[in-house]
XYZ file of C-alpha atoms in Angstrom:
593
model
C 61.865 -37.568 53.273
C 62.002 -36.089 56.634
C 62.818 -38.442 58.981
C 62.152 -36.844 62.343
C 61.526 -33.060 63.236
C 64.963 -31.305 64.598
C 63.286 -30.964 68.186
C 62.038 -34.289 68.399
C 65.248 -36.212 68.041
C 66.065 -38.088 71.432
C 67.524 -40.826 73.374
C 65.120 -42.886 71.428
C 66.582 -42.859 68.102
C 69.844 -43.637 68.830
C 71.923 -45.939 66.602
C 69.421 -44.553 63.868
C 70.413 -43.216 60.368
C 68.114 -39.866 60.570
C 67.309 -37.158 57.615
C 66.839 -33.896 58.695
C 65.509 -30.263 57.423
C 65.904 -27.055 58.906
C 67.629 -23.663 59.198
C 71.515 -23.137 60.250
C 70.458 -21.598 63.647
C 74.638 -21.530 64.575
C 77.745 -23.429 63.605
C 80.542 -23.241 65.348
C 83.898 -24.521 64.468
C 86.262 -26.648 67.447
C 89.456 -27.347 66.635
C 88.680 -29.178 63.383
C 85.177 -30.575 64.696
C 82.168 -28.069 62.797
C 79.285 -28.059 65.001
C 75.787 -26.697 63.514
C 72.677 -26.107 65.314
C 70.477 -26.765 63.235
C 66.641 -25.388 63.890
C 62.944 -26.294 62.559
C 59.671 -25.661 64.113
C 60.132 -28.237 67.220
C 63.388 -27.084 68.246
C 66.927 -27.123 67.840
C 69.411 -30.808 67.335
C 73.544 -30.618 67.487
C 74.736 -31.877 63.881
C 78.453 -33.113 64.351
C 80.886 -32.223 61.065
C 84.259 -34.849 61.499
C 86.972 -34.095 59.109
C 87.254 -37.992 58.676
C 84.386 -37.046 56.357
C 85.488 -34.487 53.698
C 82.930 -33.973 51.287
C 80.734 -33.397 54.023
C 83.110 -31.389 56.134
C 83.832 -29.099 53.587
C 80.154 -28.381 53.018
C 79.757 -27.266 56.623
C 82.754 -24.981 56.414
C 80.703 -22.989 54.535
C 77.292 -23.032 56.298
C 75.962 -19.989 57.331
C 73.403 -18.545 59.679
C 69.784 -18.943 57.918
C 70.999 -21.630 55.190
C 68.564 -23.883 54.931
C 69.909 -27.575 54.569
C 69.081 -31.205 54.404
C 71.204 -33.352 56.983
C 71.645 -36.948 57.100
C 73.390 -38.808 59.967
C 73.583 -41.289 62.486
C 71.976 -40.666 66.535
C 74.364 -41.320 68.917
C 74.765 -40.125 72.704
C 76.898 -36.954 73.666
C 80.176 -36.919 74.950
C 79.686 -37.065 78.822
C 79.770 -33.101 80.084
C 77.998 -31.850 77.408
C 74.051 -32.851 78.116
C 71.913 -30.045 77.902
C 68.715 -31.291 79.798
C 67.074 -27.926 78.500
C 66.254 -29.468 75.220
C 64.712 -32.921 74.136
C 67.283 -33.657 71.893
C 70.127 -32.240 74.299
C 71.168 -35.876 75.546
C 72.325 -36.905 71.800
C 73.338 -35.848 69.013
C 73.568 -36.710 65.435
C 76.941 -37.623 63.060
C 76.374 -36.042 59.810
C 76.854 -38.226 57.130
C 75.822 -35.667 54.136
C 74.699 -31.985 54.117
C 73.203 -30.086 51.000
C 72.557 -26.420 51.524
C 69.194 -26.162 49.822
C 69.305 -22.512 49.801
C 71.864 -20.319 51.358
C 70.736 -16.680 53.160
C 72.032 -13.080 53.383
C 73.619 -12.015 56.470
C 70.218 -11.651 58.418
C 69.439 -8.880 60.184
C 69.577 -9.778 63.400
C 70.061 -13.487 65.177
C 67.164 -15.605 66.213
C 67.732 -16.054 69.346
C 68.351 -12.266 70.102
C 66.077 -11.123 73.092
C 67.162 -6.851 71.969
C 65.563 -6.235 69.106
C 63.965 -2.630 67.642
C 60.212 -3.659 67.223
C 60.369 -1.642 64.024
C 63.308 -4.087 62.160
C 61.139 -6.492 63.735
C 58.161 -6.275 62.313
C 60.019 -5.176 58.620
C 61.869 -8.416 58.632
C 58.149 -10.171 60.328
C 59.270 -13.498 57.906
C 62.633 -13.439 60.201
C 60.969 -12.483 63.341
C 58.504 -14.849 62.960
C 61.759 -17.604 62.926
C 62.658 -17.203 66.340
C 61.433 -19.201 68.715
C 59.698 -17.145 71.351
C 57.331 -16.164 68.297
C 56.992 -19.962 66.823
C 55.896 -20.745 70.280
C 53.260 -17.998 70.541
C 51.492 -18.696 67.565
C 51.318 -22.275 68.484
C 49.522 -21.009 71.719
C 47.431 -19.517 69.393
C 46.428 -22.372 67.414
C 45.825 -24.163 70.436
C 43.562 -22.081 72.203
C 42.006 -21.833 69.200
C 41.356 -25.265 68.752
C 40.471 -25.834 72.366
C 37.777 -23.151 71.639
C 36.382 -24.665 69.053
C 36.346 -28.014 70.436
C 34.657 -27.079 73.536
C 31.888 -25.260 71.529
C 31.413 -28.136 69.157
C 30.792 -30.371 72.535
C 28.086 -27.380 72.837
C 25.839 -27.717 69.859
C 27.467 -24.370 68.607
C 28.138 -24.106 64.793
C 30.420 -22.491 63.023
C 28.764 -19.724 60.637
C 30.405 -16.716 58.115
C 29.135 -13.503 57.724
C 30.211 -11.427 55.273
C 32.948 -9.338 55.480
C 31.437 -6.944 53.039
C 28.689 -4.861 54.482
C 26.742 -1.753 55.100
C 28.084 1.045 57.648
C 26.458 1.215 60.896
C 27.440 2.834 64.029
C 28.932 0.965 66.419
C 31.440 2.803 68.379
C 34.596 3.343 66.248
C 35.437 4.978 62.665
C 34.109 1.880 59.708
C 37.217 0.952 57.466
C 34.620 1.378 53.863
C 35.689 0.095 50.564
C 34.086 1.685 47.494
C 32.206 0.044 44.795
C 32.779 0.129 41.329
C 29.759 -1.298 40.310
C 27.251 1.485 42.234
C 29.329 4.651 41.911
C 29.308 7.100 45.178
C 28.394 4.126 46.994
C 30.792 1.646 49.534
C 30.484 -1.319 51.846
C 32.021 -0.959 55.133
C 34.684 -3.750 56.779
C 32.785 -5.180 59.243
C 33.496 -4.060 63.252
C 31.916 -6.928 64.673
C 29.536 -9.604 63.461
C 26.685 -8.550 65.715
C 23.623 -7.803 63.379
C 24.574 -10.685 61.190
C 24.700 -13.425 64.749
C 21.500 -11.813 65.925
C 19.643 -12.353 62.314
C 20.966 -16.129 62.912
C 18.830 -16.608 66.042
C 16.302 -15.053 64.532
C 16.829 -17.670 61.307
C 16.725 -20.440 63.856
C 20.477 -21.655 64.322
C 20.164 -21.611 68.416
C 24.231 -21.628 68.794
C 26.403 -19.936 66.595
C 29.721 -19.516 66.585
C 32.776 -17.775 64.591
C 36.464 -17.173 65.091
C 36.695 -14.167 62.711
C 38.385 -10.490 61.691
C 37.010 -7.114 62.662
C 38.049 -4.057 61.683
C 37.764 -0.885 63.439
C 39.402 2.175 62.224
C 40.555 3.828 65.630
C 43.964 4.829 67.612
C 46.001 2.269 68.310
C 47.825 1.213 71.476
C 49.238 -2.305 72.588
C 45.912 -4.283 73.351
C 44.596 -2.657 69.674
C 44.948 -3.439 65.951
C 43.309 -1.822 63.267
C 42.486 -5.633 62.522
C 41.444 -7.960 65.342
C 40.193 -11.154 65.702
C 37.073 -11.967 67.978
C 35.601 -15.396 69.474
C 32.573 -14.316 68.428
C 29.159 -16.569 69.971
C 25.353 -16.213 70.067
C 22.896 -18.044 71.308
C 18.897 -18.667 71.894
C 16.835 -19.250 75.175
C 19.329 -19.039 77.615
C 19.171 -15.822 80.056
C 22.378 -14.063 81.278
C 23.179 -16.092 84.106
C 23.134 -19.040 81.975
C 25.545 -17.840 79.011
C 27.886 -16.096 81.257
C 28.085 -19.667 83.115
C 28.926 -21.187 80.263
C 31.578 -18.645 78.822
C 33.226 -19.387 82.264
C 33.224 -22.357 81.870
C 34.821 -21.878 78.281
C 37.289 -19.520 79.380
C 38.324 -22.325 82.685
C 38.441 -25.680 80.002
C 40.889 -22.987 77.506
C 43.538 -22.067 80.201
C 43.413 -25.711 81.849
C 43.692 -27.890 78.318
C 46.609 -25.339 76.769
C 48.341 -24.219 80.029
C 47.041 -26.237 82.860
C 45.945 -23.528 84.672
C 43.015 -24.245 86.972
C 41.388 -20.453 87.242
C 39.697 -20.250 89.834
C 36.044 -20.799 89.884
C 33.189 -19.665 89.767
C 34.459 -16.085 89.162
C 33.744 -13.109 91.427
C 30.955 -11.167 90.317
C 30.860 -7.234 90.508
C 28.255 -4.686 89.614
C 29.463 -1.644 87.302
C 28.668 0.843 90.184
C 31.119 -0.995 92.772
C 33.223 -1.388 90.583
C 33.593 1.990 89.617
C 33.588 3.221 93.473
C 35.936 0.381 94.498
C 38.212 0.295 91.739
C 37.577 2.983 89.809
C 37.789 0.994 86.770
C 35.342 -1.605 84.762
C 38.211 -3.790 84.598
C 39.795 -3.782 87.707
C 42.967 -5.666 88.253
C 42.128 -7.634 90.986
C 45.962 -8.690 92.132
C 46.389 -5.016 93.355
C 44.586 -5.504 96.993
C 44.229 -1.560 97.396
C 40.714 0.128 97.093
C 38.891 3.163 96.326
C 37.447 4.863 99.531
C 34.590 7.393 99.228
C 34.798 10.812 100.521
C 32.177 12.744 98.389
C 29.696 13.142 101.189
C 32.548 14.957 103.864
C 34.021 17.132 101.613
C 30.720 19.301 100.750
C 31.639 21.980 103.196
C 35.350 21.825 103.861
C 37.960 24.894 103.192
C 39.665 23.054 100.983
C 38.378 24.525 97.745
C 39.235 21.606 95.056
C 37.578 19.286 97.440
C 34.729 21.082 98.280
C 34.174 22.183 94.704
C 34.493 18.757 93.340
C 32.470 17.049 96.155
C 29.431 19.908 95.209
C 29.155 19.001 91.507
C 26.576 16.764 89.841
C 28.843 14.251 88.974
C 31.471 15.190 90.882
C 33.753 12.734 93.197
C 36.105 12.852 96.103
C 38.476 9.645 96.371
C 41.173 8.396 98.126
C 43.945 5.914 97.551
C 45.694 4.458 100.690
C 49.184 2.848 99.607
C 50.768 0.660 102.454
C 54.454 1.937 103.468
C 53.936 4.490 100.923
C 55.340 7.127 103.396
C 58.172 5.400 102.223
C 57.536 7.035 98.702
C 60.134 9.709 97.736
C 58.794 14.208 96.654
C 60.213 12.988 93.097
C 58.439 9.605 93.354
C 55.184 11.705 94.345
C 56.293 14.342 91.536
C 55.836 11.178 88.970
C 52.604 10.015 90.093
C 51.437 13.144 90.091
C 52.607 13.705 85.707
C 50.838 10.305 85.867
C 47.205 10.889 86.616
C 47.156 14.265 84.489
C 47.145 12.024 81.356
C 43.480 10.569 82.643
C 43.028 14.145 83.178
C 43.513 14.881 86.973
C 44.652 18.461 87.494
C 47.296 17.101 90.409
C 47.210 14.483 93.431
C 47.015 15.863 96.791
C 48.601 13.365 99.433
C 49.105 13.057 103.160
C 51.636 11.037 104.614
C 50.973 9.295 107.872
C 54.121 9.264 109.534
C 53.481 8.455 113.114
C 49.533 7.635 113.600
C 49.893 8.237 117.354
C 50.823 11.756 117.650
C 47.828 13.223 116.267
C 48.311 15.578 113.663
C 51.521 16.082 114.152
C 52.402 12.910 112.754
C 50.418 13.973 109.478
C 52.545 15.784 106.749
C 51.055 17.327 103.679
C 50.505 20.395 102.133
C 46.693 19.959 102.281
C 46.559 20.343 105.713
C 46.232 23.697 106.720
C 42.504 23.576 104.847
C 41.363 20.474 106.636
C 39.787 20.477 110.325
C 40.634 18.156 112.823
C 37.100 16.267 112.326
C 37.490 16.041 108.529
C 41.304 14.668 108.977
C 39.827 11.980 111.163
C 36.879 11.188 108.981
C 39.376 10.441 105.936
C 41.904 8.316 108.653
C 38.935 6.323 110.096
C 37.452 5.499 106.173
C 40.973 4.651 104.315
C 42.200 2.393 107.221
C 45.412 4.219 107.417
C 47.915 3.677 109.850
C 51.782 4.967 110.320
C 54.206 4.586 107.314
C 51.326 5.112 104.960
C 49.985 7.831 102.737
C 46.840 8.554 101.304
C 46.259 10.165 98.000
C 43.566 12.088 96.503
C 41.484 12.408 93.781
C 38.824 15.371 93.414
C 36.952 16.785 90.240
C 34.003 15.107 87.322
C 33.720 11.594 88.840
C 34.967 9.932 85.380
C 38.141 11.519 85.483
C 38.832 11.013 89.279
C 38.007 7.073 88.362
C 40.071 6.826 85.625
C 43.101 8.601 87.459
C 42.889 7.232 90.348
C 42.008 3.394 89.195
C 45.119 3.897 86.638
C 47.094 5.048 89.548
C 46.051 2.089 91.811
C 47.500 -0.791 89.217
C 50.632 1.546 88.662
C 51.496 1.618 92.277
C 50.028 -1.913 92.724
C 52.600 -3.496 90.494
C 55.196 -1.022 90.925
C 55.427 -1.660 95.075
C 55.374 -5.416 94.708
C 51.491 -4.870 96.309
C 49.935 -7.309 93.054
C 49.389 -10.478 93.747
C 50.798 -13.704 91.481
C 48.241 -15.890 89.453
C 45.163 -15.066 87.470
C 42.314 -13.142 88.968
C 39.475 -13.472 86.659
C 35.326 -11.695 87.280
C 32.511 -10.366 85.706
C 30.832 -7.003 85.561
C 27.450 -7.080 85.445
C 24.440 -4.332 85.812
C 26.054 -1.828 83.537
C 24.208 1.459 82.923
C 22.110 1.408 79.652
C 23.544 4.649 78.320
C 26.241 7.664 79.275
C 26.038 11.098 78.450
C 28.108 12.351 75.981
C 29.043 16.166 76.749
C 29.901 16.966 73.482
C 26.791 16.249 71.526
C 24.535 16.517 74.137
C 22.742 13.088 73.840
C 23.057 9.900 75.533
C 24.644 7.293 73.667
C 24.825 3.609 74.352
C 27.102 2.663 76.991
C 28.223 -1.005 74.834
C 25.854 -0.892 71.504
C 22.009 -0.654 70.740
C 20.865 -3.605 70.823
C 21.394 -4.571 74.277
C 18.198 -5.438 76.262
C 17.441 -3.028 79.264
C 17.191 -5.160 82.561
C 13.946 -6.135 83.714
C 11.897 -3.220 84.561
C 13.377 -0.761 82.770
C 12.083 -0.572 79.783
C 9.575 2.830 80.549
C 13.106 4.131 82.093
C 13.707 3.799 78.056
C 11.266 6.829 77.666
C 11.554 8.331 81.593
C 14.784 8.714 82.489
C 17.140 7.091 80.664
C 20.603 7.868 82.529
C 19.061 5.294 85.166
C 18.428 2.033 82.928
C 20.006 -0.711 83.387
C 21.312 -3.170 81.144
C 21.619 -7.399 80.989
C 25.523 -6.609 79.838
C 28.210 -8.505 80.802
C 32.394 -7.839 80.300
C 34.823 -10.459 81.530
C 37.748 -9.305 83.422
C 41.646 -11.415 83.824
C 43.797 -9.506 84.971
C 42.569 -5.611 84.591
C 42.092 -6.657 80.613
C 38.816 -7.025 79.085
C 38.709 -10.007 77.463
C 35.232 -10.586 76.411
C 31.934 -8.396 76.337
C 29.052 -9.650 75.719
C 24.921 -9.134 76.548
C 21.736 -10.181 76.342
C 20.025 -8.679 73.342
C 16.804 -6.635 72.666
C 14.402 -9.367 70.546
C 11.041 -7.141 70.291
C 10.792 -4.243 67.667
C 8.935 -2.112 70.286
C 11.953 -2.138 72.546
C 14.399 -1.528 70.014
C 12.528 1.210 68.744
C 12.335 2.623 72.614
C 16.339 2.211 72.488
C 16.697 3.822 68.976
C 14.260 7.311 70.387
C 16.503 7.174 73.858
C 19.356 7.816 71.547
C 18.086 10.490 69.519
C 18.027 8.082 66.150
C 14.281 9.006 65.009
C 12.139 6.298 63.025
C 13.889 7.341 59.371
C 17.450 7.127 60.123
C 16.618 4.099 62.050
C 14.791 2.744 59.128
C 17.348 3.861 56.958
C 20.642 2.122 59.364
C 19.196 -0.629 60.905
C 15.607 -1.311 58.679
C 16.134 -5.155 58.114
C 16.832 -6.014 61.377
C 13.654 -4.295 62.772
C 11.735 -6.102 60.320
C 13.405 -9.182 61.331
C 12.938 -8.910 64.546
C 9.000 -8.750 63.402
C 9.063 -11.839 62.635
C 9.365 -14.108 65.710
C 12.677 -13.299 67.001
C 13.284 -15.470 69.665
C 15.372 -14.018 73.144
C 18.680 -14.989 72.619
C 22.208 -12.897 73.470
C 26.195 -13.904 73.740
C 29.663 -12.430 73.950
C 32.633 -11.714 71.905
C 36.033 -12.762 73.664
C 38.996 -10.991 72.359
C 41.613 -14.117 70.872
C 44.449 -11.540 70.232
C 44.365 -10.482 73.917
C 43.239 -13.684 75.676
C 46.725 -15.284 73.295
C 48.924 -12.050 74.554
C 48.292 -12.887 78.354
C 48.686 -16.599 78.131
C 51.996 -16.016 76.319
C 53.142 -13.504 78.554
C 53.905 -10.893 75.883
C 53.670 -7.182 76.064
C 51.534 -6.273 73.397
C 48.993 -8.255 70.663
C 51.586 -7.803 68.391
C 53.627 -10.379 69.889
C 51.037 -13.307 69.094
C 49.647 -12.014 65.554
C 51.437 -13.429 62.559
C 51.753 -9.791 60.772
C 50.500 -7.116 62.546
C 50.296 -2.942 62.154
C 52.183 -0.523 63.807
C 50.731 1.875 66.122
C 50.300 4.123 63.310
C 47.974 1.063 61.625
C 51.238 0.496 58.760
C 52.553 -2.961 57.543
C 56.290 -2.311 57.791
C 56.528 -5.876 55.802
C 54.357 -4.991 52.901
C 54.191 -1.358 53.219
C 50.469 -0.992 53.485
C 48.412 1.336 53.319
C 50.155 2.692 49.593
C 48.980 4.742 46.817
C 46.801 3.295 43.879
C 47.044 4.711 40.377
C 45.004 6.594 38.712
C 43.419 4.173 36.739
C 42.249 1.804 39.962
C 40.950 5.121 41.579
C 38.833 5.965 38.173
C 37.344 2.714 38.475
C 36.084 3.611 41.549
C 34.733 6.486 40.750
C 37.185 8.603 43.065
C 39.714 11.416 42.431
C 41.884 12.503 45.746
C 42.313 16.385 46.609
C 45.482 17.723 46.330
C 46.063 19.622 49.568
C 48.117 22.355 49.319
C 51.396 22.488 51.199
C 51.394 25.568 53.854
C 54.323 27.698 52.995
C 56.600 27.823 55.817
């Protein structure tokens, strides 16, 4: 039996006879003297080898890295000089007595405590990777914030309900991952993307507080916040309005980060509407750290020279911005040159800039290429709005106002961080007061700005019918850090309203019928107002930890090309498994080259 985990072994056991599992994390031989390092969950404890001991000597010449052993030996204190106050167990360390390997290991791959590693051999070797112990530590963050969630909504009245991970497709933003039934040939359930129909038919069945810490799948490109598989907080409840639930997610999210990091966040959070923060920040998930705004110029540019302004500021939806970066006159052509590659993947054309040199000599001070189209007024009128003064420089974003947001709020946390403008800490808010719908330009049709079922804010309901780019909705995202970590609304609980939703997005009474049917007859049948929110674990985990990317905190993840490098997922099936199914693939002819 185990006596004690490896890094739990301290001043406190010392003169004890101690038994020991655990992995060879190094050995290292001193002039006769084997040390071994030897490594569990809890940490690393020194294992001393004497040659007055033989048997067991000889053993540990021929311990490896990765062996996994049993140790038995006696605590005692080390030598003076060597204390290593880093670890608990670095002010003794333990005489062995007896080692058995109980399994040796290949040469691994790579060490464990190697901070260099391809994420590729990573993640092929996950069973290795997950040995180290940056990773053991971030899954234990996991486990904790998952138990501090669940222990705070317990202390809530919430209860902890499946739904089934088996169910029909129905649009909800991304591509369904569908399975195909043997039983009903030419027919397949879909993996679910979230649990939303299924939490909304529990209010309606009566449960008041639900809650579930559970997989979605969504079959869309990946990036390092996204997994084809993902795991949502997911929580609904009845009677309580918006300002309530959002209250009490805060106050979820502020118990989490204070019970597994001690992190008072501060409180209550900020709140922003989706409009400012679009103008402001040009984002719906601003980073507030980065103190630099957004400053409007729309209305000044109508009937300037400058063409691209003047065009831009003209259209429907068109935008003017401007950036103002503090001693960014410091800011090199090539430096500019970057930024400028930068925003053209948000799908900015280019950045104009001006430089503010020397603020008291008048134009003359001013240097940019943009210059020669702008009159005197107009160059004051953008000085006066951004705030500028000498040794800074203003850039510029002009075209559709979605693209000039996205560029230009991208641009603002690039610069932000990359200046040393961010601030430290956590900077949580919500966004509130989203639009109902947005206009999609390719199929000509509004479509629902978060999902369906989202209850229009009060008032706007005949907007529904009227004039539906200009309804509101009781949504609610919040923010940490520029990251989204949880989106969430008030739902629609009358049929007559849902159906108003359904027409607004061109879904007539049969497809609705034939998509969502059994929750419009549910919601027939006394459906009381409820709504929640779905917090993201995997990215809420990735922050606390500190990591780069979701990957870093989920036991085995995908690539970004959605493959298990471990298991080699997704492979072929034979033909027999497909026949079952009632599916035969189409051999695609190569293209001769």
């Amino acid at each position: 039996m185990r006596s004690e985990y490896c890094g739990r072994i301290s001043r406190k056991h010392l003169g004890q006879t101690v038994t020991l599992y655990g992995w060879v994390h190094r050995r290292r031989d001193h002039g006769g003297v084997i040390f071994v390092d030897l490594r569990d969950r809890e940490g690393l404890v020194q294992i001393v080898c004497d040659p007055d001991n033989p048997e067991t000597f000889q053993v540990a010449d021929k311990l490896r890295h990765e062996y996994v052993i049993r140790a038995t030996g006696r605590v005692r204190s080390r030598p003076e000089g060597t204390v290593n106050l880093n670890l608990v167990s670095g002010e003794i360390e333990v005489l062995a007595q007896s080692i058995d390997i109980l399994n040796p290991s290949l040469t691994p791959p790579f060490l464990m405590d190697d901070e260099h590693l391809s994420e590729n051999v990573r993640l092929e070797y996950r069973f290795l990777d997950l040995r180290r112990p940056q990773m053991q530590r971030n899954l234990r963050l996991r486990y904790k914030t998952a138990m501090a969630v669940r222990n705070f909504l317990d202390r809530h009245g919430f209860i902890d309900i499946e739904t089934p991970m088996l169910t029909r497709s129905t649009p909800e933003g991304a591509r369904d991952y569908l399975v195909p039934s043997r039983v009903h040939a030419g027919h397949f359930f879909a993996l679910p993307q979230s649990p939303q129909l299924f939490k909304q038919l529990l209010m309606i069945s009566g449960f008041d507080r639900y809650y579930q810490i559970v997989k979605c799948f969504r079959d869309e490109d990946l990036r390092a916040d996204r997994q084809p598989e993902f795991t949502q907080i997911d929580i609904e409840t009845s009677f309580l309005g918006q300002q309530e639930i959002t209250a009490l997610m805060e106050e979820l999210i502020c118990v989490v980060f204070k019970q597994v990091l001690d992190i008072d966040l501060p409180s209550p959070f900020p709140r922003l509407a989706y409009d400012e923060a679009m103008a402001l920040y040009g984002s719906d998930k601003p980073d507030l750290r980065v103190p630099l705004k957004l400053t409007e110029l729309t209305d000044a540019m109508k009937d300037v020279e400058f063409k691209v302004f003047r065009d831009a500021a003209q259209l429907k939806d068109g935008r003017v911005a401007a950036l103002r970066v503090p001693r960014g006159g410091e800011l090199t052509r090539k430096e500019i040159d970057d930024y400028t590659e930068f925003v053209k993947i948000y799908g900015a054309k280019g950045l104009a800039y001006i430089k503010v040199n020397d603020l008291g000599k008048g134009a003359e001070g001013l240097q940019s290429p943009i210059l020669k189209f702008l009159t005197e007024p107009t160059v004051q009128t953008i000085l006066e709005r951004t705030g500028a003064g000498s040794g800074d420089v203003i850039f510029f974003g002009a075209g559709r106002a979605k693209i000039v947001n996205e560029a230009l709020g991208a641009l603002r946390a690039k610069i932000g961080h990359e200046r040393g403008l961010a601030e430290a800490g956590w900077r949580p808010l919500w966004v509130l007061d989203f639009p109902m719908f947005e206009w999609d330009e390719e199929e000509k049709r509004w479509i629902a700005m978060h999902h369906p079922f989202t209850a229009p804010a009060d008032g706007h309901e005949n907007l529904l019918e009227t004039n539906p780019g200009a309804a509101r909705a009781k949504a609610h995202d919040m923010v940490l850090n520029g990251w989204e970590i949880g989106g969430g609304s008030v739902r629609i609980h009358r049929q007559d309203v849902q159906s108003k939703v359904f027409s607004a997005l061109n879904i007539g009474p049969e497809e609705a019928q034939a998509k969502f049917g059994f929750l419009l007859q549910a919601l027939q049948y006394g459906a009381p107002p409820h709504g929640g929110i779905a917090f993201g674990l995997d990215r809420i985990v990735t922050m606390m930890a500190g990591a780069e990317s979701i990957r870093d905190v989920i036991a085995f993840p995908k690539t970004q090309r959605a493959q298990c490098l471990l298991t080699h997922a997704p492979n072929t099936v034979d033909e027999k498994q497909l026949r079952e199914l009632h599916i035969r693939l189409r051999q695609t002819e190569q293209k001769k080259t």
